[in-house]
Short mmCIF file of C-alpha atoms and ligand atoms in Angstrom, two decimals:
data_model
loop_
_atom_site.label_atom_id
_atom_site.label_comp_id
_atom_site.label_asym_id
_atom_site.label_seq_id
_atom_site.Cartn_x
_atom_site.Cartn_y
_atom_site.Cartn_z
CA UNK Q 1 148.90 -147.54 41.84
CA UNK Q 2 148.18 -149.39 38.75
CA UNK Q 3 147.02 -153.01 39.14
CA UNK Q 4 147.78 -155.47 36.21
CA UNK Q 5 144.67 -156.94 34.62
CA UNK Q 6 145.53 -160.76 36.39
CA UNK Q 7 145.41 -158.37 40.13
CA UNK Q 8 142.09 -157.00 39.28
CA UNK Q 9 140.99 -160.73 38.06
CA UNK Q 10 142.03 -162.10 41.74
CA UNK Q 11 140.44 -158.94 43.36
CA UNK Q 12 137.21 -159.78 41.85
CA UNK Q 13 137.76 -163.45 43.15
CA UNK Q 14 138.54 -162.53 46.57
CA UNK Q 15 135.47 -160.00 46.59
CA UNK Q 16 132.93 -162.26 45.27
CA UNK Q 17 134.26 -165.74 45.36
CA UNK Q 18 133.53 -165.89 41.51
CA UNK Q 19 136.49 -166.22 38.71
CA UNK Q 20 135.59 -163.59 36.49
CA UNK Q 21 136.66 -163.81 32.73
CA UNK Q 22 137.88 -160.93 30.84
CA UNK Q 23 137.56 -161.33 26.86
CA UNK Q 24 137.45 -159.40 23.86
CA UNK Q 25 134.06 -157.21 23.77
CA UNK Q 26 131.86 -158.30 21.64
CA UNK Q 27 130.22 -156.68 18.62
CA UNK Q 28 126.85 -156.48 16.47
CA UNK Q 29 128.77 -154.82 13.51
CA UNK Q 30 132.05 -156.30 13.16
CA UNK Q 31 132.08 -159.89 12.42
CA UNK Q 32 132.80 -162.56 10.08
CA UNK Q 33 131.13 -161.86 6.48
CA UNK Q 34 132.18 -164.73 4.06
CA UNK Q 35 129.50 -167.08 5.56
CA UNK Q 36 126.23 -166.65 7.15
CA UNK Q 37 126.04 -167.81 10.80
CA UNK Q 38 122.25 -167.88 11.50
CA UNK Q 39 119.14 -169.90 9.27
CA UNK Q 40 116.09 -168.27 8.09
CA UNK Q 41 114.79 -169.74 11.52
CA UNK Q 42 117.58 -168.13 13.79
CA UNK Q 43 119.42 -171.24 14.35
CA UNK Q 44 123.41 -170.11 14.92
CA UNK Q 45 125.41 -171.55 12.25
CA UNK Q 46 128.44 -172.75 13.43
CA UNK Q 47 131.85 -171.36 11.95
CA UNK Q 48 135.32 -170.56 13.82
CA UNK Q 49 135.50 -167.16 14.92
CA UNK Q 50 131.85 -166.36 14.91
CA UNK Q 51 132.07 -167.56 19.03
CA UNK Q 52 133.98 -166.92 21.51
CA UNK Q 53 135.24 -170.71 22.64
CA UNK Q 54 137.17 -169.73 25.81
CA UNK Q 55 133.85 -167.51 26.99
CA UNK Q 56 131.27 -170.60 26.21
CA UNK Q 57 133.51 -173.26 27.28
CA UNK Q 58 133.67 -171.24 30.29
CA UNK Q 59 129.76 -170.33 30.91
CA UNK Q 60 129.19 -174.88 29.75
CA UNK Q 61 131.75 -175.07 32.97
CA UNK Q 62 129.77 -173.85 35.51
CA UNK Q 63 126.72 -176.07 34.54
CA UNK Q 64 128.39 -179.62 35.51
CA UNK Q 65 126.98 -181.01 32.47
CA UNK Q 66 127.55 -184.89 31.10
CA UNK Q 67 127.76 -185.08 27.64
CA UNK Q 68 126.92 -188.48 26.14
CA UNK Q 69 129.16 -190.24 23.10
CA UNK Q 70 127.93 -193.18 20.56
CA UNK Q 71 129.98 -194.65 18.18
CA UNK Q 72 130.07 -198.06 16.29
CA UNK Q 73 132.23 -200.05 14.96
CA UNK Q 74 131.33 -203.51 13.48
CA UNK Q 75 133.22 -205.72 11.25
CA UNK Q 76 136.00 -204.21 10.31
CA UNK Q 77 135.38 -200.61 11.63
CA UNK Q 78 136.81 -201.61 14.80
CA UNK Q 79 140.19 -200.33 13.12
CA UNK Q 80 139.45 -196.87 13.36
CA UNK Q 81 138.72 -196.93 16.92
CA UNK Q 82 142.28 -196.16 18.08
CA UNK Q 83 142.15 -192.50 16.12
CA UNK Q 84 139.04 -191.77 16.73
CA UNK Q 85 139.49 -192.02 20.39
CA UNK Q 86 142.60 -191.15 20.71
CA UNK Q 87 142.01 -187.85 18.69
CA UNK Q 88 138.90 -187.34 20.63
CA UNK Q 89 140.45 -187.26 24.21
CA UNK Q 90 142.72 -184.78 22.30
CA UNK Q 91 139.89 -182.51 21.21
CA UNK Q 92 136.53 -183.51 21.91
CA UNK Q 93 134.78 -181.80 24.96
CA UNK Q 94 138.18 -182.03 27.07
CA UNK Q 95 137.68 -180.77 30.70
CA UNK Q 96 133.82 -181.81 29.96
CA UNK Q 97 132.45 -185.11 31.84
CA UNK Q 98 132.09 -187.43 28.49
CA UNK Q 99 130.29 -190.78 28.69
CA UNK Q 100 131.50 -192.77 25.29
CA UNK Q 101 128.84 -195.53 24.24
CA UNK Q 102 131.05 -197.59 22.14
CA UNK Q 103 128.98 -200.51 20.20
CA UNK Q 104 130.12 -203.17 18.59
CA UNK Q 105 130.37 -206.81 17.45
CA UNK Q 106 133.98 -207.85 18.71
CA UNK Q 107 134.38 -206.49 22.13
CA UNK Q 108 137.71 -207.95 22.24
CA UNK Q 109 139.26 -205.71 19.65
CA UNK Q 110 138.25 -201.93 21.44
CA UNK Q 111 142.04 -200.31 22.10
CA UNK Q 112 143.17 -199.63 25.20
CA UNK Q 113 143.31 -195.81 25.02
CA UNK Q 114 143.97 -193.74 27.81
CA UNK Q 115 140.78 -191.29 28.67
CA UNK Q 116 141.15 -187.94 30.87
CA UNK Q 117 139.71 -188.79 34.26
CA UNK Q 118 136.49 -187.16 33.51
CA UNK Q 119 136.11 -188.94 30.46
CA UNK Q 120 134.48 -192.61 30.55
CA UNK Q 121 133.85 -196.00 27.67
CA UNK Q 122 131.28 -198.39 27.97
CA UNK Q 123 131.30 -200.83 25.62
CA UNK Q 124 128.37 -202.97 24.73
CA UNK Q 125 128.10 -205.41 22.18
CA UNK Q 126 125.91 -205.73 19.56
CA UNK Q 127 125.25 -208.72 17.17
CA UNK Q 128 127.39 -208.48 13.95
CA UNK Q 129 125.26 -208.02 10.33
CA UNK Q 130 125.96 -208.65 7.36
CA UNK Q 131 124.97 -205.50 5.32
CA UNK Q 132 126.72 -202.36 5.71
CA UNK Q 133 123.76 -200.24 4.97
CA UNK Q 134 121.74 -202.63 7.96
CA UNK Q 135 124.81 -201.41 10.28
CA UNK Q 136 124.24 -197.93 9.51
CA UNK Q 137 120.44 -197.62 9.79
CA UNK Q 138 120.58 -200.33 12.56
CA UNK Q 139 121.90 -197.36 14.44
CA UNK Q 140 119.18 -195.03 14.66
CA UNK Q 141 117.16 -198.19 16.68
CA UNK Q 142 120.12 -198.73 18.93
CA UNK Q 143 120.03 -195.22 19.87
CA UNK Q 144 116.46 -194.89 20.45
CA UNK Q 145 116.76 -197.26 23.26
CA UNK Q 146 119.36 -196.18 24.52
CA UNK Q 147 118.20 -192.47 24.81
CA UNK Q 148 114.61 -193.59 26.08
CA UNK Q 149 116.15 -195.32 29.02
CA UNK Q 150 119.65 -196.49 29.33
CA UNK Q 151 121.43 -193.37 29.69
CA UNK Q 152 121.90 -191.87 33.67
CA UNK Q 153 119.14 -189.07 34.36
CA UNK Q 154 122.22 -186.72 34.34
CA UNK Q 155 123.26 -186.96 31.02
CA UNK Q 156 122.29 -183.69 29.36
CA UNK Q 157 123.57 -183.77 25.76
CA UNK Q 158 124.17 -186.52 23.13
CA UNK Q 159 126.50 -186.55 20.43
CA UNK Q 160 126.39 -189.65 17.67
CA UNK Q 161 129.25 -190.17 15.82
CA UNK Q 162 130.94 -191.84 12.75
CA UNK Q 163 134.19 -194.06 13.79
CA UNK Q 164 135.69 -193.36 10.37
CA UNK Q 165 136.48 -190.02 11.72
CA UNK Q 166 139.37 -188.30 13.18
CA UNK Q 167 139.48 -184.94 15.29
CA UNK Q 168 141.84 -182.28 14.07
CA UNK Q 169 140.64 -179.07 16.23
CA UNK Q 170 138.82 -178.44 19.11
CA UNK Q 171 134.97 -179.58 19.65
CA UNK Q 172 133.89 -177.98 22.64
CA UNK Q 173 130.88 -176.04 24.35
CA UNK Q 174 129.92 -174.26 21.04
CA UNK Q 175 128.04 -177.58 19.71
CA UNK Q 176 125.63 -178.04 22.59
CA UNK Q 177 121.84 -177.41 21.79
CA UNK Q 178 118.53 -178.93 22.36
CA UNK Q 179 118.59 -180.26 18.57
CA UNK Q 180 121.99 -179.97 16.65
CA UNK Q 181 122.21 -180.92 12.80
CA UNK Q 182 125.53 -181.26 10.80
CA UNK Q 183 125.78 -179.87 7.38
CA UNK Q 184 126.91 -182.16 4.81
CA UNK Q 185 130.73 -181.62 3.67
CA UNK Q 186 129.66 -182.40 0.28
CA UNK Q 187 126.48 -180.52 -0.52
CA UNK Q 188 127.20 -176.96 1.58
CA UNK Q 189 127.57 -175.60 -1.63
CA UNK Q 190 124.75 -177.15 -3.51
CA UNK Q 191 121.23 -175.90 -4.62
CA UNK Q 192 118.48 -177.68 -2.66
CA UNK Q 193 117.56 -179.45 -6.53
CA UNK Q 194 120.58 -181.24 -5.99
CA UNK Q 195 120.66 -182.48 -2.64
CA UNK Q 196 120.70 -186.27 -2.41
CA UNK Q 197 117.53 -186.60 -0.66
CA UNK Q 198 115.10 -189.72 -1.48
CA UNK Q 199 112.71 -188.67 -4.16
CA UNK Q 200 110.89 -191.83 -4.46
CA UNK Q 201 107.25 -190.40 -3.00
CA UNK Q 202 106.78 -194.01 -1.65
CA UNK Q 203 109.67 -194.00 1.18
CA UNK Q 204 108.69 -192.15 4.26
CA UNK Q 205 111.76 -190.08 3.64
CA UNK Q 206 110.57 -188.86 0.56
CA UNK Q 207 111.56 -184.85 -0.24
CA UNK Q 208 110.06 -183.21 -2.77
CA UNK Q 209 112.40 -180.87 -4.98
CA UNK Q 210 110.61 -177.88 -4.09
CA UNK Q 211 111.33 -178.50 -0.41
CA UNK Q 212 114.72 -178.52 1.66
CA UNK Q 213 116.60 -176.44 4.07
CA UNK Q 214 120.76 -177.79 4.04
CA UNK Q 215 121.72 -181.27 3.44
CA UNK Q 216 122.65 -182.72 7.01
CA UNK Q 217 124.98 -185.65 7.59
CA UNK Q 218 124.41 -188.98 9.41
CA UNK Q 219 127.49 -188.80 10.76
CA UNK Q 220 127.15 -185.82 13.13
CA UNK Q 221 124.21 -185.38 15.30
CA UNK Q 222 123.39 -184.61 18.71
CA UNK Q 223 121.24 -182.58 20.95
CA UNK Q 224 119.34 -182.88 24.68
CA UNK Q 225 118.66 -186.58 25.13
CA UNK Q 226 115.14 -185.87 24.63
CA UNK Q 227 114.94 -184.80 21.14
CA UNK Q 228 117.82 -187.36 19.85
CA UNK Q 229 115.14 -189.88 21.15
CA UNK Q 230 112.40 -188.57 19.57
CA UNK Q 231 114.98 -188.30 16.19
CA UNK Q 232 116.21 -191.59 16.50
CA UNK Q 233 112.79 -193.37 17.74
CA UNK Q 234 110.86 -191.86 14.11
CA UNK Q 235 113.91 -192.68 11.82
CA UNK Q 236 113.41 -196.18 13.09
CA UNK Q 237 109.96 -196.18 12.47
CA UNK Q 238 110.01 -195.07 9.00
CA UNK Q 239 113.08 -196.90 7.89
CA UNK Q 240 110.59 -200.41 9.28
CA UNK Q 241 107.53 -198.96 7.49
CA UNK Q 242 110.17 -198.62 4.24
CA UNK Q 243 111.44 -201.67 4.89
CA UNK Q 244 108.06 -203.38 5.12
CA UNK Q 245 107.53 -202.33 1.33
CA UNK Q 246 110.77 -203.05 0.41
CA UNK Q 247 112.30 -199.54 -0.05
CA UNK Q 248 115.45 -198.64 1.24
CA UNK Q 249 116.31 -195.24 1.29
CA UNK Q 250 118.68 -193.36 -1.39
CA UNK Q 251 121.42 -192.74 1.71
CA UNK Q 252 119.80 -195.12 4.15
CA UNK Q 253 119.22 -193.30 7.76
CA UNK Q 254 120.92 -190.31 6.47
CA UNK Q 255 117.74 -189.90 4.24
CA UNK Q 256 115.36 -190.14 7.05
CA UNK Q 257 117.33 -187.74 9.59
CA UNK Q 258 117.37 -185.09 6.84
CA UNK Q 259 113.65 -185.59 6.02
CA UNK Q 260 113.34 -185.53 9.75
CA UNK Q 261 115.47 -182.09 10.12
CA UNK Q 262 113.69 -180.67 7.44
CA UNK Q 263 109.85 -180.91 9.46
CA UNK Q 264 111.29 -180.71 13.08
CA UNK Q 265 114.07 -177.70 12.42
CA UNK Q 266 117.36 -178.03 14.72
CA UNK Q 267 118.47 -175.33 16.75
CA UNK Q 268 122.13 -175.20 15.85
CA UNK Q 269 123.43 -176.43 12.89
CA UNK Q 270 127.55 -177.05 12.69
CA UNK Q 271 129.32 -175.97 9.84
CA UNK Q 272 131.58 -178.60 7.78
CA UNK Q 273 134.31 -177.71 10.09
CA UNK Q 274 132.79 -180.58 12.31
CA UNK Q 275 132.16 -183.29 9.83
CA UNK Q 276 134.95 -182.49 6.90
CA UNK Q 277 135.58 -184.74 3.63
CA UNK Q 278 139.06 -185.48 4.39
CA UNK Q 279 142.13 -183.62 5.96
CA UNK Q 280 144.22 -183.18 3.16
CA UNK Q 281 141.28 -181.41 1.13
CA UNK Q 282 140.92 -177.76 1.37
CA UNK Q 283 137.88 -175.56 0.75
CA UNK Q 284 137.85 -171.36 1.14
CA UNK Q 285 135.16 -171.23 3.78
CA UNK Q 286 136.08 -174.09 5.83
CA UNK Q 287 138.72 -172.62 8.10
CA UNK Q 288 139.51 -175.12 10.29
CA UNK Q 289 138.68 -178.66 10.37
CA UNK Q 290 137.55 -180.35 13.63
CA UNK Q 291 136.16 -183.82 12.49
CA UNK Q 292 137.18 -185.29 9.41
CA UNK Q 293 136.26 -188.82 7.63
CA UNK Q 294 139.38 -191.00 6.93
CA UNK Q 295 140.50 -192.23 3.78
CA UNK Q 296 139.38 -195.84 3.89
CA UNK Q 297 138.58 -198.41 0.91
CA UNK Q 298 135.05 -199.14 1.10
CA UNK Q 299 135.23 -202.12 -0.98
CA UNK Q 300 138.23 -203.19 1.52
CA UNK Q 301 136.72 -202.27 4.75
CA UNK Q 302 132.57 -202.97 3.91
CA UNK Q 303 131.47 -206.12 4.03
CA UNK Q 304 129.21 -206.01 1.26
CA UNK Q 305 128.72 -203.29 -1.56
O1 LIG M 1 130.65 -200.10 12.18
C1 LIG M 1 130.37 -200.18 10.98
N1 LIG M 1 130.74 -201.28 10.26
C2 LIG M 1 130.47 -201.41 8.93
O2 LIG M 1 130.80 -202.45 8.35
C3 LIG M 1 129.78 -200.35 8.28
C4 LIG M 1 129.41 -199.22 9.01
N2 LIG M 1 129.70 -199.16 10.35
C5 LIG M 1 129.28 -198.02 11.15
O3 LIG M 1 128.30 -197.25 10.44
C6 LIG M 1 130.46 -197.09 11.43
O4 LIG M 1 130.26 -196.41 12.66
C7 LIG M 1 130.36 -196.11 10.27
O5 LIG M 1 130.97 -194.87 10.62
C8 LIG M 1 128.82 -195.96 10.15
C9 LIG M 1 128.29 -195.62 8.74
N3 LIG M 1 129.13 -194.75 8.02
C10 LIG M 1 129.89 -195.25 6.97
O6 LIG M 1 129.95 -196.38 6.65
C11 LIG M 1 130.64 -194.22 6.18
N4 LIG M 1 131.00 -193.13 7.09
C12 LIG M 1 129.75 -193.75 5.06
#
C-alpha cells in the first residue's frame, strides 16, 4: 500500500514525536548565478532563492528565540509609524517572539496597531532635537545602552531599523547572525572609489580609497545583542571624538558603521532586497523587495536641512 507523502510525515511524528519537514533537496551545482551569495570572507549574501525560507524559518522555530526591534521616530517621523508597523506585523519575523523598542519624542502620537500575540511595543521617550543629523547619530548612543543592559537576558538578536520604511515581502529567519550588515540600495553597483565613505583623514570614520568592502546602510543592522553593543558603543565614541573637533561625518553614523564594518567584518550581509530605494523602482538583480524607504519630502518632514 502506498502512503501519501502527508501519511509518512505523521508516521514519522507518531514514531519520534518530531515534525519532520520534507523540502526540495538541496544542491552544490545548481543555484542562482546572476549574483554572488558569499564575500571574499564567506559571509552568505543574502538574495531570494539562494535559501530555503520555509526550512530556516523552521530550524529558527525550534530555538525559542526573541528577536529585538528599534525604531525612532522624532518630530515628524512619528507619521510613518502606522506603515511601518503595520507592514511589519505583516512581514517581519511573524510567528517569531518580536520585542519592538519604539523611541521617540511624542509618546502620544504612536498608532494603535494591532501586534500578533507574540509580538510586543515598548515605547520610551526620548527628548526631542533639533537637528536631523543629531537624531540620526543620536541613535547609535541610545542603542548602546540599551544593548549593554536594558534588554531581557533572553533576547538573542537585534534588528535597528529606519521608520521611513515599509515591508513589502517576507523578513524572516534568513537575516539572523551574530553580526548582520545591509548593503546600500544605492551603491551595490558601485566601485569601492565611489562609495560615499568620509575621506577627511581627520574623522575617526575616515576610509581611504584604496580600502572598502560594500557600502552598508544605517538603516538596516542587526546581529546577537553582543556585537550590536560593541557596534553601537564605538560609533558613539568616535562620532564624540569627531564631534569634539568639530567634524561631522560625510553620512553621519552611517559613515562610522561602515568604517566600523569594514575593520570588524559581519557575518551575513542582506542584499538590497531588505533595505530598497523605493517600491515603485525596479532594478534586474533585486528580485523582490522586503524593506523599502518611502517617498517622503525631506525638506517637508526634517526639521532642519
Ligand atoms: O525620527 C527621526 N526624526 C527626524 O526628524 C529625522 C530622523 N529620524 C530618525 O532617524 C528616523 O528613524 C529616520 O529613519 C532616521 C534617519 N534616517 C533618515 O532620516 C532617512 N532615512 C535618511
Amino acid at each position: 500500500m502506498v502512503m501519501s507523502k502527508i501519511e509518512i510525515l505523521y508516521t514519522k511524528a507518531e514514531s519520534n514525536s518530531e515534525f519532520v519537514l520534507l523540502y526540495k533537496q538541496p544542491s552544490v551545482l545548481v543555484g542562482r548565478t546572476d549574483v554572488v551569495s558569499v564575500t571574499p570572507w564567506l559571509a552568505p549574501i543574502v538574495w531570494v532563492k539562494t535559501f530555503d525560507p520555509t526550512l530556516i524559518n523552521f530550524i529558527y522555530k525550534q530555538q525559542n528565540i526573541t528577536i529585538a526591534t528599534t525604531v525612532f521616530a522624532l518630530g515628524k517621523y512619528t507619521r510613518f509609524l502606522k506603515d511601518f508597523l503595520e507592514s511589519a506585523e505583516q512581514y517581519y519575523f511573524v510567528g517569531f517572539r518580536v520585542h519592538y523598542y519604539l523611541f521617540t519624542d511624542q509618546p502620544e502620537a504612536v498608532p494603535d496597531v494591532k501586534l500578533s500575540e507574540e509580538h510586543q511595543l515598548t515605547v520610551r521617550k526620548v527628548p526631542s532635537m533639533d537637528r536631523w543629523q543629531d537624531i540620526s547619530m543620536g541613535r547609535m548612543g541610545i542603542l548602546e545602552k540599551l544593548t549593554k543592559s536594558e534588554l531581557d537576558n533572553d533576547t538573542d538578536y537585534i534588528f535597528c531599523l529606519d521608520v521611513d520604511t515599509k515591508f513589502y515581502g517576507p523578513w524572516g529567519a534568513e537575516t539572523l547572525g551574530r553580526l548582520v550588515g545591509v548593503i546600500h540600495p544605492w551603491f551595490y553597483d558601485y566601485k569601492r572609489t565611489k562609495f560615499q565613505y568620509e575621506r577627511r583623514p581627520e574623522s575617526q570614520a575616515f576610509i581611504p580609497v584604496e580600502e572598502g568592502d560594500y557600502y552598508y546602510t544605517a538603516a538596516a543592522f542587526g546581529g546577537t545583542v553582543q556585537e550590536v553593543y560593541k557596534l553601537t558603543k564605538t560609533c558613539r565614541e568616535q562620532q564624540s571624538i569627531d564631534a569634539a573637533k568639530s567634524i561631522e561625518a560625510i553620512w553621519h553614523e552611517e559613515s562610522h558603521l561602515n568604517k566600523y564594518l569594514l575593520y570588524n567584518k559581519p557575518s551575513k550581509l542582506l542584499s538590497p532586497e531588505y533595505l530598497w530605494r523605493h517600491i515603485d523602482i525596479r532594478r534586474k538583480h533585486v528580485k523582490m523587495i522586503r524593506l523599502s524607504h518611502v517617498a517622503k519630502n525631506n525638506a517637508e518632514v526634517r526639521l532642519n536641512n
